[in-house]
Every structure is written in C-alpha cells, then in structure tokens.
Short mmCIF file of N, CA and C in Angstrom, two decimals:
data_model
loop_
_atom_site.label_atom_id
_atom_site.label_comp_id
_atom_site.label_asym_id
_atom_site.label_seq_id
_atom_site.Cartn_x
_atom_site.Cartn_y
_atom_site.Cartn_z
N UNK A 1 13.45 131.37 134.98
CA UNK A 1 14.35 130.76 134.01
C UNK A 1 15.68 130.43 134.69
N UNK A 2 16.18 129.22 134.44
CA UNK A 2 17.44 128.81 135.06
C UNK A 2 18.60 129.15 134.16
N UNK A 3 19.73 129.47 134.78
CA UNK A 3 20.92 129.78 133.99
C UNK A 3 21.68 128.50 133.69
N UNK A 4 22.34 128.46 132.56
CA UNK A 4 23.13 127.31 132.14
C UNK A 4 24.50 127.40 132.79
N UNK A 5 24.85 126.38 133.58
CA UNK A 5 26.15 126.34 134.22
C UNK A 5 27.14 125.69 133.27
N UNK A 6 28.26 126.35 133.05
CA UNK A 6 29.25 125.83 132.11
C UNK A 6 30.55 125.54 132.85
N UNK A 7 30.82 124.28 133.03
CA UNK A 7 32.07 123.83 133.61
C UNK A 7 32.44 122.53 132.92
N UNK A 8 33.73 122.28 132.86
CA UNK A 8 34.24 121.11 132.16
C UNK A 8 35.25 120.38 133.03
N UNK A 9 35.70 119.24 132.55
CA UNK A 9 36.71 118.45 133.24
C UNK A 9 37.98 119.28 133.41
N UNK A 10 38.58 119.24 134.57
CA UNK A 10 39.82 119.92 134.96
C UNK A 10 39.67 121.43 135.16
N UNK A 11 38.47 121.97 135.11
CA UNK A 11 38.29 123.39 135.43
C UNK A 11 38.56 123.63 136.91
N UNK A 12 39.13 124.77 137.23
CA UNK A 12 39.30 125.19 138.62
C UNK A 12 38.10 126.07 138.95
N UNK A 13 37.36 125.68 139.99
CA UNK A 13 36.13 126.39 140.35
C UNK A 13 36.22 126.91 141.78
N UNK A 14 35.42 127.92 142.05
CA UNK A 14 35.29 128.44 143.41
C UNK A 14 33.93 127.99 143.94
N UNK A 15 33.93 127.46 145.15
CA UNK A 15 32.69 127.01 145.78
C UNK A 15 32.22 128.08 146.76
N UNK A 16 30.96 128.00 147.18
CA UNK A 16 30.41 128.99 148.10
C UNK A 16 31.00 128.86 149.50
N UNK A 17 31.29 127.62 149.91
CA UNK A 17 31.88 127.38 151.24
C UNK A 17 33.32 126.91 151.09
N UNK A 18 34.10 127.17 152.11
CA UNK A 18 35.49 126.72 152.10
C UNK A 18 35.57 125.29 152.61
N UNK A 19 36.61 124.58 152.19
CA UNK A 19 36.85 123.21 152.64
C UNK A 19 37.39 123.27 154.07
N UNK A 20 36.93 122.38 154.96
CA UNK A 20 37.38 122.45 156.35
C UNK A 20 38.77 121.86 156.60
N UNK A 21 39.70 122.08 155.68
CA UNK A 21 41.08 121.64 155.88
C UNK A 21 41.88 122.79 156.51
N UNK A 22 43.14 122.59 156.72
CA UNK A 22 43.96 123.63 157.35
C UNK A 22 44.11 124.88 156.49
N UNK A 23 44.04 124.73 155.17
CA UNK A 23 44.23 125.89 154.29
C UNK A 23 42.94 126.68 154.08
N UNK A 24 41.79 126.10 154.43
CA UNK A 24 40.48 126.76 154.28
C UNK A 24 40.25 127.24 152.85
N UNK A 25 40.62 126.42 151.88
CA UNK A 25 40.54 126.80 150.47
C UNK A 25 39.11 126.70 149.93
N UNK A 26 38.74 127.64 149.06
CA UNK A 26 37.48 127.59 148.33
C UNK A 26 37.70 127.13 146.89
N UNK A 27 38.97 126.90 146.52
CA UNK A 27 39.31 126.50 145.15
C UNK A 27 39.36 124.98 145.04
N UNK A 28 38.67 124.47 144.03
CA UNK A 28 38.62 123.04 143.77
C UNK A 28 38.82 122.81 142.28
N UNK A 29 39.35 121.63 141.93
CA UNK A 29 39.47 121.25 140.53
C UNK A 29 38.51 120.10 140.27
N UNK A 30 37.79 120.18 139.15
CA UNK A 30 36.87 119.11 138.76
C UNK A 30 37.71 117.99 138.15
N UNK A 31 37.63 116.79 138.72
CA UNK A 31 38.43 115.68 138.20
C UNK A 31 37.58 114.56 137.62
N UNK A 32 36.25 114.64 137.75
CA UNK A 32 35.36 113.67 137.12
C UNK A 32 34.03 114.36 136.88
N UNK A 33 33.47 114.17 135.68
CA UNK A 33 32.17 114.74 135.34
C UNK A 33 31.30 113.62 134.79
N UNK A 34 30.10 113.51 135.31
CA UNK A 34 29.14 112.52 134.86
C UNK A 34 27.83 112.80 135.59
N UNK A 35 27.12 111.74 135.98
CA UNK A 35 25.94 111.93 136.82
C UNK A 35 26.36 112.51 138.16
N UNK A 36 27.54 112.10 138.62
CA UNK A 36 28.16 112.65 139.83
C UNK A 36 29.37 113.47 139.41
N UNK A 37 29.77 114.39 140.26
CA UNK A 37 30.95 115.21 139.99
C UNK A 37 31.94 115.02 141.13
N UNK A 38 33.19 114.78 140.76
CA UNK A 38 34.25 114.60 141.75
C UNK A 38 35.16 115.82 141.68
N UNK A 39 35.39 116.44 142.83
CA UNK A 39 36.25 117.62 142.89
C UNK A 39 37.38 117.36 143.88
N UNK A 40 38.49 118.07 143.67
CA UNK A 40 39.66 117.94 144.54
C UNK A 40 39.99 119.31 145.12
N UNK A 41 40.16 119.37 146.43
CA UNK A 41 40.56 120.60 147.11
C UNK A 41 41.98 120.95 146.69
N UNK A 42 42.20 122.17 146.25
CA UNK A 42 43.54 122.58 145.84
C UNK A 42 44.40 123.00 147.02
N UNK A 43 43.84 122.99 148.21
CA UNK A 43 44.62 123.28 149.41
C UNK A 43 45.28 122.05 149.99
N UNK A 44 44.49 120.95 150.09
CA UNK A 44 45.01 119.75 150.75
C UNK A 44 45.01 118.51 149.86
N UNK A 45 44.31 118.54 148.72
CA UNK A 45 44.28 117.40 147.82
C UNK A 45 43.17 116.41 148.10
N UNK A 46 42.32 116.67 149.10
CA UNK A 46 41.21 115.78 149.44
C UNK A 46 40.20 115.77 148.29
N UNK A 47 39.67 114.58 147.97
CA UNK A 47 38.71 114.45 146.89
C UNK A 47 37.31 114.24 147.45
N UNK A 48 36.34 114.91 146.84
CA UNK A 48 34.95 114.87 147.29
C UNK A 48 34.07 114.52 146.09
N UNK A 49 33.16 113.56 146.30
CA UNK A 49 32.21 113.17 145.25
C UNK A 49 30.82 113.66 145.66
N UNK A 50 30.12 114.33 144.75
CA UNK A 50 28.76 114.77 145.04
C UNK A 50 27.93 114.69 143.77
N UNK A 51 26.61 114.59 143.95
CA UNK A 51 25.77 114.53 142.75
C UNK A 51 25.70 115.91 142.11
N UNK A 52 25.27 115.93 140.87
CA UNK A 52 25.29 117.16 140.07
C UNK A 52 24.41 118.25 140.67
N UNK A 53 23.27 117.88 141.24
CA UNK A 53 22.35 118.87 141.83
C UNK A 53 23.02 119.57 143.02
N UNK A 54 23.66 118.80 143.90
CA UNK A 54 24.37 119.40 145.04
C UNK A 54 25.53 120.28 144.57
N UNK A 55 26.27 119.81 143.55
CA UNK A 55 27.39 120.60 143.04
C UNK A 55 26.88 121.93 142.47
N UNK A 56 25.81 121.89 141.68
CA UNK A 56 25.28 123.12 141.09
C UNK A 56 24.81 124.10 142.15
N UNK A 57 24.32 123.60 143.27
CA UNK A 57 23.87 124.46 144.37
C UNK A 57 25.06 125.11 145.08
N UNK A 58 26.17 124.39 145.21
CA UNK A 58 27.33 124.87 145.96
C UNK A 58 28.38 125.58 145.10
N UNK A 59 28.25 125.46 143.79
CA UNK A 59 29.19 126.03 142.82
C UNK A 59 28.99 127.55 142.75
N UNK A 60 30.09 128.30 142.70
CA UNK A 60 30.00 129.76 142.61
C UNK A 60 30.42 130.26 141.23
N UNK A 61 31.67 129.95 140.81
CA UNK A 61 32.12 130.39 139.49
C UNK A 61 33.34 129.59 139.05
N UNK A 62 33.61 129.63 137.74
CA UNK A 62 34.81 129.00 137.17
C UNK A 62 35.94 130.02 137.24
N UNK A 63 37.07 129.62 137.81
CA UNK A 63 38.23 130.52 137.92
C UNK A 63 39.16 130.38 136.73
N UNK A 64 39.38 129.15 136.25
CA UNK A 64 40.25 128.94 135.10
C UNK A 64 39.96 127.59 134.46
N UNK A 65 40.35 127.47 133.19
CA UNK A 65 40.22 126.23 132.45
C UNK A 65 41.60 125.61 132.34
N UNK A 66 41.75 124.39 132.82
CA UNK A 66 43.04 123.69 132.79
C UNK A 66 42.97 122.55 131.79
N UNK A 67 44.11 122.15 131.27
CA UNK A 67 44.18 121.03 130.33
C UNK A 67 44.39 119.70 131.03
N UNK A 68 45.08 119.71 132.17
CA UNK A 68 45.42 118.48 132.89
C UNK A 68 45.11 118.64 134.37
N UNK A 69 45.14 117.51 135.07
CA UNK A 69 44.94 117.51 136.51
C UNK A 69 46.11 118.21 137.19
N UNK A 70 45.82 119.04 138.18
CA UNK A 70 46.84 119.73 138.95
C UNK A 70 47.33 118.78 140.04
N UNK A 71 48.64 118.64 140.17
CA UNK A 71 49.22 117.77 141.20
C UNK A 71 49.43 118.57 142.48
N UNK A 72 48.95 118.03 143.59
CA UNK A 72 49.13 118.63 144.91
C UNK A 72 50.26 117.91 145.62
N UNK A 73 51.24 118.65 146.13
CA UNK A 73 52.39 118.02 146.81
C UNK A 73 52.24 118.08 148.29
#
C-alpha cells in the first residue's frame, strides 16, 4: 500500500539529497504544482523543475506551510 504524500504550493520541504550549491541546503520551497513540480533552493535561490514521480521519490518531509513565496536575497 502506498502512502499519500501531502504537500501544497509554497510548502517548505526537505529533500533526501542536498543541493550542490555553496550552502548545501536540503530545504526547498514548492513554487509550482501540476503534472510537474518546480522547487526553489532556499540556500541559493536556484529553481529546479521535475516531474511528480521524481519529486515523490526524492521528497523526504514537509517542514512548514507558507502562505507566500519566500524571497531569497
């Protein structure tokens, strides 16, 4: 039996692997949800688009629910 993954637009999620940027962050914010999912690294602001199957495989847990997009400076 498969578990139901619950994530929504603007949620901050933790991925299984860290992003290969200088901050080595595992925290990402979901900025687009559809057939594909677009996430943004909260360390460097880089945006990554992946299909839902790949995202579900690499997704670890939801850290927080946000109302708006987080701005990276």
